[in-house]
Coordinates of C-alpha atoms in Angstrom, one line a residue:
Chain A
M1 CA 14.1 -40.6 3.9
S2 CA 13.3 -42.5 0.8
V3 CA 11.3 -41.6 -2.4
D4 CA 8.3 -43.7 -3.3
I5 CA 6.6 -43.9 -6.7
K6 CA 3.9 -41.4 -5.6
T7 CA 6.5 -38.8 -4.9
V8 CA 8.1 -39.5 -8.4
E9 CA 4.6 -39.0 -9.9
R10 CA 4.0 -35.8 -8.0
I11 CA 7.3 -34.3 -9.0
A12 CA 6.7 -35.3 -12.6
E13 CA 3.3 -33.7 -12.5
L14 CA 4.8 -30.4 -11.2
A15 CA 7.4 -30.5 -13.9
K16 CA 4.7 -31.3 -16.5
L17 CA 6.5 -34.5 -17.5
Q18 CA 5.1 -38.0 -18.1
F19 CA 6.9 -41.3 -17.7
N20 CA 6.0 -45.0 -18.1
N21 CA 6.3 -47.4 -15.2
E22 CA 9.7 -48.6 -16.1
A23 CA 11.1 -45.1 -16.3
K24 CA 9.4 -44.2 -13.0
E25 CA 11.2 -47.0 -11.2
K26 CA 14.5 -46.0 -12.6
I27 CA 13.9 -42.4 -11.5
Q28 CA 12.9 -43.6 -8.1
A29 CA 16.1 -45.6 -7.7
D30 CA 18.2 -42.6 -9.0
M31 CA 16.5 -40.2 -6.7
N32 CA 17.0 -42.5 -3.7
K33 CA 20.7 -42.8 -4.6
M34 CA 21.0 -39.0 -4.6
L35 CA 19.3 -38.6 -1.3
D36 CA 21.5 -41.3 0.3
F37 CA 24.5 -39.4 -1.0
V38 CA 23.6 -36.1 0.5
G39 CA 22.1 -38.0 3.5
K40 CA 25.7 -38.4 4.6
L41 CA 25.5 -34.8 5.8
N42 CA 23.0 -35.8 8.4
E43 CA 25.8 -37.4 10.3
L44 CA 27.1 -34.0 11.3
D45 CA 25.8 -32.2 14.3
T46 CA 24.5 -28.8 13.0
E47 CA 22.8 -27.8 16.2
G48 CA 23.0 -24.0 16.4
V49 CA 24.6 -23.5 13.0
E50 CA 23.0 -20.9 10.8
P51 CA 22.0 -22.3 7.3
L52 CA 24.6 -21.2 4.7
I53 CA 22.7 -19.6 1.8
Y54 CA 25.3 -17.4 0.1
M55 CA 28.8 -18.4 -0.8
L56 CA 29.9 -14.7 -0.8
D57 CA 29.8 -12.2 2.1
E58 CA 29.1 -9.3 -0.2
P59 CA 25.8 -7.5 -0.4
Q60 CA 24.2 -7.3 -3.8
R61 CA 25.3 -4.3 -5.9
L62 CA 22.1 -2.8 -7.3
R63 CA 21.7 -1.8 -11.0
K64 CA 20.8 1.7 -12.2
D65 CA 17.3 2.0 -13.7
E66 CA 18.6 2.2 -17.3
V67 CA 17.5 0.4 -20.4
N68 CA 20.1 -1.7 -22.4
G69 CA 21.1 -5.2 -23.4
Q70 CA 17.9 -6.1 -25.3
V71 CA 17.9 -8.5 -28.2
T72 CA 15.8 -8.2 -31.4
Q73 CA 12.5 -9.9 -31.8
Q74 CA 14.1 -12.2 -34.4
E75 CA 16.7 -13.3 -32.0
A76 CA 14.2 -13.7 -29.2
L77 CA 12.1 -16.1 -31.3
K78 CA 15.0 -17.9 -32.9
N79 CA 15.1 -20.8 -30.4
A80 CA 11.3 -21.2 -30.0
P81 CA 10.2 -24.6 -31.4
D82 CA 7.0 -23.0 -32.8
K83 CA 6.3 -19.4 -33.6
D84 CA 4.7 -16.9 -35.9
S85 CA 6.0 -13.5 -36.9
D86 CA 5.4 -12.0 -33.5
Y87 CA 4.7 -14.7 -30.9
I88 CA 6.0 -17.9 -29.4
K89 CA 3.3 -20.6 -30.0
V90 CA 2.6 -23.2 -27.4
P91 CA -0.2 -25.8 -27.2
K92 CA -3.4 -24.4 -25.8
V93 CA -3.1 -24.3 -22.1
I94 CA -6.7 -23.6 -21.1
K95 CA -10.0 -25.1 -22.3
Q96 CA -12.2 -22.6 -24.1
Chain B
M1 CA -37.3 -9.3 7.4
S2 CA -34.2 -11.4 8.0
S3 CA -32.9 -13.7 5.4
I4 CA -30.3 -16.5 5.3
Y5 CA -27.7 -13.9 4.2
D6 CA -28.1 -12.0 7.4
K7 CA -26.9 -15.0 9.4
Y8 CA -23.4 -14.9 7.9
E9 CA -20.5 -12.5 7.9
A10 CA -17.9 -12.4 5.1
V11 CA -14.1 -12.5 5.7
I12 CA -12.0 -11.0 2.9
G13 CA -8.3 -10.6 2.5
L14 CA -6.9 -9.0 -0.6
E15 CA -3.6 -9.5 -2.5
I16 CA -2.8 -6.5 -4.8
H17 CA -0.1 -6.7 -7.4
A18 CA 1.1 -3.2 -8.4
Q19 CA 3.4 -2.8 -11.4
L20 CA 6.2 -0.4 -10.6
Q21 CA 6.8 2.5 -13.0
T22 CA 10.4 1.9 -13.7
K23 CA 12.2 2.3 -17.0
S24 CA 13.8 -1.1 -16.9
K25 CA 12.8 -4.5 -15.5
A26 CA 13.3 -5.8 -12.0
F27 CA 16.3 -8.0 -12.6
A28 CA 17.3 -7.2 -16.2
A29 CA 17.8 -4.0 -18.2
D30 CA 15.1 -4.5 -20.8
S31 CA 12.5 -1.7 -21.2
T32 CA 9.2 -2.0 -19.4
E33 CA 7.3 0.1 -22.0
F34 CA 3.7 -0.9 -22.5
G35 CA 2.1 -1.7 -25.8
V36 CA 5.1 -2.2 -28.0
T37 CA 5.6 -5.0 -30.6
P38 CA 5.4 -8.4 -28.9
N39 CA 8.7 -10.1 -27.8
T40 CA 10.9 -7.0 -28.4
N41 CA 11.4 -5.9 -24.7
V42 CA 13.4 -9.0 -24.0
S43 CA 17.0 -10.0 -23.1
P44 CA 18.8 -13.2 -22.5
I45 CA 18.0 -12.8 -18.8
T46 CA 14.3 -12.4 -19.4
L47 CA 14.3 -15.3 -21.8
G48 CA 15.9 -17.5 -19.1
H49 CA 19.0 -18.4 -21.1
P50 CA 21.6 -20.5 -19.3
G51 CA 24.5 -18.5 -17.9
T52 CA 22.7 -15.3 -17.4
L53 CA 22.6 -13.5 -14.0
P54 CA 19.9 -11.3 -12.6
R55 CA 20.7 -8.0 -10.9
L56 CA 18.1 -6.0 -9.0
N57 CA 17.1 -2.5 -10.2
E58 CA 17.7 0.1 -7.5
K59 CA 14.5 1.9 -8.2
V60 CA 12.5 -1.2 -7.3
V61 CA 13.9 -1.1 -3.8
E62 CA 13.3 2.6 -3.6
Y63 CA 9.7 2.3 -4.7
A64 CA 9.0 -0.5 -2.3
V65 CA 10.5 1.5 0.6
R66 CA 8.4 4.5 -0.5
L67 CA 5.2 2.4 -0.3
G68 CA 6.3 0.9 3.0
S69 CA 6.9 4.4 4.4
A70 CA 3.6 5.7 3.2
V71 CA 1.6 2.9 4.9
K72 CA 3.8 3.0 8.1
A73 CA 5.2 -0.5 7.6
N74 CA 8.5 -1.9 9.1
I75 CA 11.2 -2.0 6.5
T76 CA 13.2 -5.2 6.5
Y77 CA 17.0 -4.8 6.8
E78 CA 18.2 -8.0 5.2
N79 CA 16.3 -8.8 2.0
Q80 CA 16.7 -12.2 0.5
F81 CA 15.2 -13.4 -2.7
A82 CA 13.6 -16.7 -3.4
R83 CA 12.6 -18.9 -6.4
K84 CA 8.9 -19.8 -6.6
N85 CA 8.9 -22.8 -8.9
Y86 CA 6.1 -23.7 -11.4
F87 CA 6.0 -24.6 -15.0
Y88 CA 4.0 -22.4 -17.3
A89 CA 4.7 -21.2 -20.9
D90 CA 4.8 -17.5 -20.0
L91 CA 7.4 -18.1 -17.3
P92 CA 10.6 -18.7 -19.3
K93 CA 12.9 -19.6 -16.3
G94 CA 10.4 -22.1 -14.8
Y95 CA 10.5 -20.0 -11.6
Q96 CA 9.5 -16.5 -10.5
I97 CA 12.0 -14.5 -8.5
T98 CA 10.1 -13.2 -5.4
Q99 CA 10.6 -12.7 -1.7
D100 CA 9.5 -15.5 0.6
K101 CA 10.7 -15.3 4.2
T102 CA 12.0 -11.7 4.1
P103 CA 9.3 -9.4 2.5
I104 CA 10.7 -5.9 2.2
C105 CA 7.8 -4.5 4.3
T106 CA 5.8 -6.0 7.2
G107 CA 2.9 -4.4 9.0
G108 CA 1.5 -1.0 8.3
Y109 CA -2.1 -0.2 7.5
I110 CA -4.6 1.5 5.2
T111 CA -7.4 3.7 6.6
I112 CA -10.6 3.2 4.7
F113 CA -13.5 5.7 4.8
P114 CA -11.2 8.2 6.4
H115 CA -12.8 11.0 8.4
T116 CA -16.2 9.4 8.5
D117 CA -18.2 7.3 11.0
N118 CA -17.2 4.2 9.1
E119 CA -13.4 4.9 9.4
K120 CA -11.5 1.6 9.8
K121 CA -7.9 0.5 9.7
I122 CA -7.1 -2.5 7.5
N123 CA -3.8 -3.9 8.5
I124 CA -1.2 -5.0 6.0
T125 CA 0.5 -8.3 6.5
R126 CA 3.4 -7.8 4.1
I127 CA 4.6 -6.2 0.9
H128 CA 7.2 -8.0 -1.1
I129 CA 9.1 -7.5 -4.4
E130 CA 8.7 -9.9 -7.3
E131 CA 8.8 -10.1 -11.1
D132 CA 5.8 -10.3 -13.4
A133 CA 5.3 -13.2 -15.9
G134 CA 4.8 -12.8 -19.6
K135 CA 1.4 -12.7 -21.3
S136 CA -0.5 -15.7 -22.7
M137 CA -3.1 -15.1 -25.3
H138 CA -5.6 -17.9 -25.5
D139 CA -8.2 -16.4 -28.0
Q140 CA -6.2 -15.2 -31.0
D141 CA -5.3 -18.5 -32.5
P142 CA -7.7 -21.5 -32.6
F143 CA -5.0 -24.2 -32.0
N144 CA -2.3 -22.5 -30.0
T145 CA -1.7 -20.2 -27.0
L146 CA 0.5 -17.2 -28.1
I147 CA 3.2 -16.0 -25.8
D148 CA 4.5 -12.4 -25.5
L149 CA 7.4 -12.0 -23.1
N150 CA 7.5 -8.2 -23.0
R151 CA 5.9 -8.2 -19.5
A152 CA 8.1 -11.0 -18.2
G153 CA 10.4 -9.5 -15.5
V154 CA 8.5 -6.3 -15.0
P155 CA 8.8 -5.3 -11.3
L156 CA 5.8 -5.8 -9.0
V157 CA 5.1 -5.3 -5.4
E158 CA 2.5 -7.6 -3.9
I159 CA 0.5 -6.0 -1.1
V160 CA -1.1 -8.6 1.2
S161 CA -3.8 -7.4 3.6
E162 CA -4.9 -9.1 6.8
P163 CA -8.3 -10.8 6.5
E164 CA -10.0 -7.8 8.1
I165 CA -12.2 -6.7 5.3
R166 CA -15.9 -7.6 5.9
S167 CA -17.8 -6.5 2.8
S168 CA -17.4 -5.7 -0.9
E169 CA -17.8 -2.0 -0.1
E170 CA -14.9 -2.2 2.3
A171 CA -12.8 -4.1 -0.3
Y172 CA -13.7 -1.4 -2.9
A173 CA -12.6 1.4 -0.5
Y174 CA -9.4 -0.4 0.4
I175 CA -8.4 -0.9 -3.2
A176 CA -9.3 2.7 -4.0
E177 CA -7.2 4.0 -1.1
I178 CA -4.2 1.9 -2.3
R179 CA -4.7 3.1 -5.9
K180 CA -4.7 6.7 -4.7
L181 CA -1.7 6.2 -2.6
V182 CA 0.5 4.5 -5.3
R183 CA -0.4 7.3 -7.7
Y184 CA 0.5 9.9 -5.1
I185 CA 3.9 8.4 -4.4
G186 CA 4.4 7.9 -8.1
I187 CA 5.3 4.2 -8.1
C188 CA 2.4 2.8 -10.2
D189 CA -0.2 4.2 -12.6
G190 CA -2.9 2.3 -10.8
N191 CA -4.7 1.4 -14.1
M192 CA -6.8 -1.8 -13.3
E193 CA -8.1 -2.1 -16.9
E194 CA -4.6 -2.3 -18.3
G195 CA -3.5 -4.6 -15.5
S196 CA -1.0 -2.4 -13.8
L197 CA -3.0 -2.9 -10.6
R198 CA -4.3 -6.5 -10.2
V199 CA -6.4 -7.8 -7.3
D200 CA -7.0 -11.3 -6.0
A201 CA -9.5 -11.8 -3.3
N202 CA -9.6 -14.5 -0.6
I203 CA -13.2 -14.8 0.4
S204 CA -14.9 -17.0 3.1
V205 CA -18.1 -16.7 5.1
M206 CA -18.8 -17.7 8.8
P207 CA -21.9 -17.5 11.0
K208 CA -22.1 -14.0 12.6
G209 CA -20.2 -13.8 15.8
S210 CA -18.1 -16.9 15.0
K211 CA -14.4 -16.8 15.8
T212 CA -13.5 -19.5 13.2
F213 CA -13.1 -18.5 9.6
G214 CA -14.8 -20.6 7.0
T215 CA -12.9 -22.3 4.1
R216 CA -11.8 -19.7 1.6
A217 CA -11.9 -19.4 -2.2
E218 CA -9.5 -17.2 -4.1
V219 CA -11.1 -15.1 -6.9
K220 CA -9.0 -13.7 -9.7
N221 CA -9.5 -11.8 -12.9
M222 CA -11.4 -8.8 -11.7
N223 CA -10.2 -6.0 -13.9
S224 CA -12.0 -3.0 -12.4
L225 CA -13.0 -1.7 -9.0
R226 CA -16.6 -2.3 -9.9
N227 CA -15.9 -5.9 -10.9
V228 CA -14.1 -6.6 -7.6
Q229 CA -17.2 -5.5 -5.8
R230 CA -19.5 -7.6 -8.1
A231 CA -17.3 -10.7 -7.8
I232 CA -17.1 -10.5 -4.0
D233 CA -20.9 -10.0 -3.7
F234 CA -21.5 -13.0 -6.0
E235 CA -19.0 -15.2 -4.1
I236 CA -20.4 -14.4 -0.7
K237 CA -23.9 -15.2 -1.9
R238 CA -22.7 -18.4 -3.5
Q239 CA -20.9 -19.6 -0.4
I240 CA -23.9 -18.9 1.9
E241 CA -26.3 -20.6 -0.4
L242 CA -23.9 -23.6 -0.7
I243 CA -23.6 -24.0 3.1
E244 CA -27.4 -23.4 3.6
S245 CA -28.2 -26.2 1.2
G246 CA -26.0 -28.6 3.0
G247 CA -22.8 -28.3 0.9
T248 CA -19.3 -27.3 1.9
V249 CA -17.0 -24.6 0.4
E250 CA -13.9 -26.0 -1.4
Q251 CA -10.6 -24.3 -1.1
E252 CA -10.0 -23.5 -4.7
T253 CA -9.1 -20.7 -7.2
R254 CA -12.0 -19.2 -9.1
S255 CA -12.2 -16.7 -11.9
F256 CA -14.7 -13.9 -12.4
D257 CA -16.8 -13.8 -15.6
A258 CA -17.7 -10.1 -15.9
V259 CA -20.3 -10.7 -18.7
K260 CA -22.3 -13.3 -16.7
G261 CA -21.4 -11.7 -13.3
I262 CA -20.4 -15.1 -11.8
T263 CA -17.3 -16.8 -10.5
F264 CA -16.3 -20.2 -11.7
S265 CA -13.7 -22.8 -10.6
L266 CA -10.3 -22.5 -12.3
R267 CA -8.2 -25.3 -10.8
S268 CA -9.3 -28.5 -9.2
K269 CA -7.9 -29.5 -5.8
E270 CA -5.8 -32.5 -7.0
M271 CA -3.8 -30.1 -9.2
A272 CA -2.9 -28.0 -6.1
H273 CA 0.4 -26.2 -6.5
D274 CA 3.6 -26.8 -4.6
Y275 CA 5.9 -23.9 -5.3
R276 CA 8.9 -25.4 -3.6
Y277 CA 10.4 -22.1 -2.6
F278 CA 14.1 -21.9 -2.0
P279 CA 16.6 -19.1 -1.8
E280 CA 17.6 -17.6 -5.1
P281 CA 21.4 -18.4 -5.3
D282 CA 22.0 -15.9 -8.1
L283 CA 21.1 -12.9 -6.0
Q284 CA 23.1 -11.8 -3.0
P285 CA 21.0 -10.3 -0.2
V286 CA 20.1 -6.6 -0.3
F287 CA 20.5 -4.5 2.9
V288 CA 18.3 -1.6 3.5
E289 CA 20.0 0.9 5.9
Q290 CA 18.2 3.3 8.2
D291 CA 19.7 6.4 6.6
Y292 CA 18.5 5.2 3.2
I293 CA 15.0 4.7 4.6
A294 CA 15.1 8.2 6.1
K295 CA 16.2 9.7 2.8
V296 CA 13.4 8.0 0.9
K297 CA 10.9 9.0 3.5
N298 CA 12.0 12.7 3.2
S299 CA 11.5 12.5 -0.6
L300 CA 7.9 11.5 -0.3
P301 CA 5.4 14.0 -1.6
P302 CA 2.6 15.0 0.8
L303 CA 0.2 12.1 1.2
P304 CA -3.6 12.4 0.8
N305 CA -4.4 12.1 4.4
E306 CA -1.8 14.7 5.4
L307 CA -3.2 17.0 2.8
Y308 CA -6.7 16.4 4.1
T309 CA -5.7 17.3 7.6
K310 CA -3.9 20.4 6.4
F311 CA -6.8 21.5 4.2
T312 CA -9.5 21.0 6.9
Q313 CA -7.6 22.0 10.0
E314 CA -5.2 24.7 8.9
L315 CA -7.2 26.2 6.0
G316 CA -10.6 25.6 7.5
L317 CA -12.0 23.9 4.4
S318 CA -15.1 21.7 4.7
D319 CA -14.8 17.9 4.7
Y320 CA -16.5 17.9 1.3
D321 CA -14.2 20.4 -0.4
A322 CA -11.0 18.8 1.1
S323 CA -12.1 15.2 0.2
I324 CA -12.7 16.0 -3.5
I325 CA -9.5 18.0 -3.8
I326 CA -7.3 15.2 -2.5
E327 CA -9.1 12.6 -4.7
D328 CA -6.6 13.3 -7.5
K329 CA -2.9 13.8 -6.7
D330 CA -2.2 16.4 -9.3
I331 CA -5.3 18.5 -8.5
A332 CA -4.3 18.4 -4.8
L333 CA -0.7 19.5 -5.6
F334 CA -2.1 22.3 -7.9
F335 CA -4.3 23.5 -5.0
N336 CA -1.5 23.1 -2.6
E337 CA 0.6 25.5 -4.7
L338 CA -2.4 27.9 -5.2
I339 CA -2.9 28.4 -1.4
E340 CA 0.7 29.6 -1.2
L341 CA -0.4 32.5 -3.4
T342 CA -3.7 33.5 -1.9
N343 CA -5.1 33.6 1.6
N344 CA -8.7 33.2 0.4
F345 CA -8.7 29.4 0.8
K346 CA -12.4 29.0 0.4
A347 CA -12.4 30.9 -2.9
A348 CA -9.4 28.8 -4.0
A349 CA -11.3 25.6 -3.3
N350 CA -14.4 26.9 -5.1
W351 CA -12.3 27.8 -8.2
I352 CA -10.6 24.4 -8.3
N353 CA -13.8 22.4 -7.6
G354 CA -15.9 24.6 -9.8
A355 CA -14.6 26.4 -12.9
V356 CA -11.3 24.5 -13.2
K357 CA -12.8 21.1 -12.9
S358 CA -15.7 21.7 -15.2
F359 CA -13.2 23.1 -17.8
L360 CA -11.1 19.9 -17.5
N361 CA -14.2 17.7 -17.7
E362 CA -15.7 19.4 -20.7
N363 CA -12.4 19.2 -22.6
A364 CA -11.5 15.7 -21.2
L365 CA -8.2 17.1 -19.9
H366 CA -6.1 16.2 -16.9
I367 CA -4.9 19.0 -14.6
T368 CA -1.3 18.4 -15.9
D369 CA -2.6 19.6 -19.3
F370 CA -4.4 22.6 -17.9
P371 CA -3.1 25.7 -19.7
L372 CA -3.2 27.9 -16.5
Q373 CA -0.9 27.8 -13.5
P374 CA -1.8 28.3 -9.9
K375 CA -0.7 31.9 -10.1
H376 CA -3.3 32.7 -12.7
I377 CA -6.1 31.5 -10.5
A378 CA -4.6 33.5 -7.6
Q379 CA -4.6 36.6 -9.8
I380 CA -8.3 36.1 -10.5
I381 CA -9.1 35.6 -6.9
T382 CA -7.2 38.8 -6.0
L383 CA -9.1 40.9 -8.6
I384 CA -12.4 39.7 -7.2
E385 CA -11.3 40.3 -3.6
E386 CA -10.3 43.9 -4.5
N387 CA -13.7 44.4 -6.1
K388 CA -12.1 45.0 -9.4
I389 CA -14.2 42.4 -11.2
S390 CA -17.5 40.7 -10.4
N391 CA -17.5 37.0 -9.7
S392 CA -19.8 36.3 -12.7
L393 CA -17.7 38.3 -15.1
A394 CA -14.6 36.5 -13.8
N395 CA -16.2 33.1 -14.3
Q396 CA -17.8 33.8 -17.7
K397 CA -15.3 36.0 -19.4
L398 CA -12.0 36.4 -17.7
F399 CA -11.4 32.7 -16.9
P400 CA -12.0 31.4 -20.4
T401 CA -10.1 34.3 -22.0
L402 CA -7.1 33.7 -19.7
I403 CA -7.1 30.1 -20.8
E404 CA -6.7 31.3 -24.3
N405 CA -4.0 33.8 -23.3
P406 CA -2.0 32.2 -20.4
E407 CA 1.0 34.4 -21.2
K408 CA -0.9 37.5 -19.9
T409 CA -1.9 38.2 -16.3
A410 CA -5.5 38.3 -15.3
E411 CA -5.4 42.0 -14.6
E412 CA -3.9 42.8 -18.0
L413 CA -6.7 40.9 -19.8
A414 CA -9.4 42.5 -17.7
Q415 CA -8.0 45.9 -18.5
E416 CA -7.6 45.2 -22.2
N417 CA -11.2 44.0 -22.4
N418 CA -12.5 46.8 -20.3
W419 CA -13.9 44.4 -17.7
L420 CA -12.6 46.2 -14.7
Q421 CA -15.5 47.1 -12.4
E422 CA -16.6 50.6 -12.0
S423 CA -16.8 51.3 -8.3
D424 CA -16.6 54.9 -9.0
D425 CA -19.7 56.2 -7.2
D426 CA -20.5 59.0 -9.7
A427 CA -20.7 56.8 -12.8
L428 CA -22.6 54.2 -10.9
L429 CA -25.0 56.7 -9.5
Q430 CA -25.8 57.8 -12.9
Y431 CA -26.8 54.2 -14.0
V432 CA -28.8 53.8 -10.9
E433 CA -30.8 57.0 -11.5
E434 CA -31.3 56.0 -15.1
A435 CA -32.6 52.6 -14.1
I436 CA -35.0 54.0 -11.5
A437 CA -36.3 56.7 -13.9
K438 CA -37.2 54.1 -16.4
Y439 CA -39.8 52.4 -14.3
P440 CA -41.7 55.0 -12.2
E441 CA -44.7 52.7 -11.5
K442 CA -42.4 49.9 -10.3
V443 CA -40.8 52.4 -7.9
E444 CA -44.3 53.0 -6.4
E445 CA -44.9 49.2 -6.1
Y446 CA -41.5 48.8 -4.4
K447 CA -42.3 51.5 -1.9
N448 CA -45.6 49.8 -1.2
G449 CA -43.8 46.6 -0.1
K450 CA -42.8 44.6 -3.2
K451 CA -39.2 44.5 -2.2
G452 CA -38.4 41.8 -4.7
L453 CA -38.5 44.4 -7.4
I454 CA -35.0 45.4 -6.5
G455 CA -33.8 42.6 -8.8
L456 CA -35.4 44.4 -11.7
F457 CA -33.5 47.6 -11.0
M458 CA -30.3 45.8 -10.4
G459 CA -30.7 44.0 -13.7
E460 CA -31.1 47.3 -15.4
V461 CA -28.0 48.8 -13.8
M462 CA -25.9 45.8 -14.8
K463 CA -27.2 46.1 -18.3
L464 CA -26.5 49.9 -18.5
S465 CA -23.0 49.3 -17.1
K466 CA -22.4 46.3 -19.4
G467 CA -21.8 44.1 -16.4
K468 CA -19.1 46.2 -14.9
A469 CA -20.9 47.7 -12.0
D470 CA -19.8 46.4 -8.6
P471 CA -22.9 44.5 -7.6
K472 CA -22.5 45.1 -3.9
L473 CA -22.1 48.9 -4.3
A474 CA -24.9 49.1 -6.9
N475 CA -27.3 47.2 -4.7
K476 CA -26.6 49.6 -1.9
L477 CA -27.1 52.7 -4.1
V478 CA -30.3 51.3 -5.6
R479 CA -31.7 50.6 -2.2
E480 CA -30.8 54.1 -0.9
K481 CA -32.4 55.8 -4.0
L482 CA -35.6 53.7 -3.8
E483 CA -36.0 54.4 -0.1
Q484 CA -35.5 58.1 -0.3

């Protein structure tokens, strides 16, 4: 399996990112290297082996329905690149 | 007259998101309270900070199992969670935690138009657990979209129906049944205007009798039952007209404009999403054991259809009476308590559907704010049954006075106010004689065949007795006297 420029562009679009042609080619090369690296695993015969999803055998311990651990509004907005007194501001995402 | 519209049949599947009424969020412990200051119900988990770990709220599992039990679904033993990836400003982590391959419920059904000739089962494909996104506000600032993350992480169940709905009326009935059910089992407030119950409709049309579905469009943003019906009707008409004029329906997402009453395209095809689902590595699987399911099932309150069957078959109420009592969960439970205290079920239904409901309507109250308890209504019914008070006096005087004095019993109040009926024959006979003596010429007319005049004498007796005469007995005595 190898990654073509179209795939790079599709993944960039899904991640809402934009690249020039030079960058796209570099990303294509990097992604192919990564795929080759994990492609090594294809050499193993995994016929009849259940996919491993969880590293632990434990079931999830559920949480009681109780409120705690909240942060203040000031703390919540602290890292936002743009904000007003109440909200995080982002560029308009729909056309009016 | 047949039109182009009669040549087609609509195929509709609904996806309903119901917000679960938990105190804290699905995977974090922040509050889910509605209507608080923006961006205050948040935590590092909700904000998607690195190094944080989600942990599922036990109530979310319980509520999903409640719903699954109520619609007779299969409950999944091993529940895995998945990441649904997309980038949007109100989704801080860049993915939504949901269930992909192992929805907590599969199968089950909702019965629409129950107990009528149009009764129909709509099968449910799946119900899964997921988290809500934050809220984007596009119209408060001319240059920016404003983000409030209070809703991010609020637990939802998504209920997906099979494409078995064939008209907007059926869609309306299906949603109304689901709304009634989630309110009965206390997992969601069912408020569509506030967005705690949200509906997306997949709509297509096909020539009548065809076995192949047409291409579907998904319609969103219908924030009331009425608007769902309007949007579906518009969309069916639009698709038929498009096909009839030689066009083809595109698979796309459309939004409903409630002011114009139309649907419009929201996303173009080339922007189609690819959510790249994969297992959520931060959440171990959740196992739902059989004894847990049994426990949840046993804790369910009586369901609307069970109550309907009980009210009609065991109590002998009419379809009409039973149907309106079960419409509201709390009224149904009030009535269900009331019938433990009286055997006069018909009178109980009449009091609930009559005096009690009109009092609630006039005062814009819900039954949970009603000052009286089932025992009060039972006391009134008993007084009437024992002929101690007339029906009209009970309705017009005793009921409103009891509402003012709920600490007293009906009998105490009736006694204090001297409303207890005189069934004492001697006292009554005196009123009857007085009434008859007052209109000698009318007595002659009565004897000559004008039997309707009995009303005049009865009125006089009631007036003389200040409304306390037992009407049945008075009627009998007046008749006897007149016919002597």
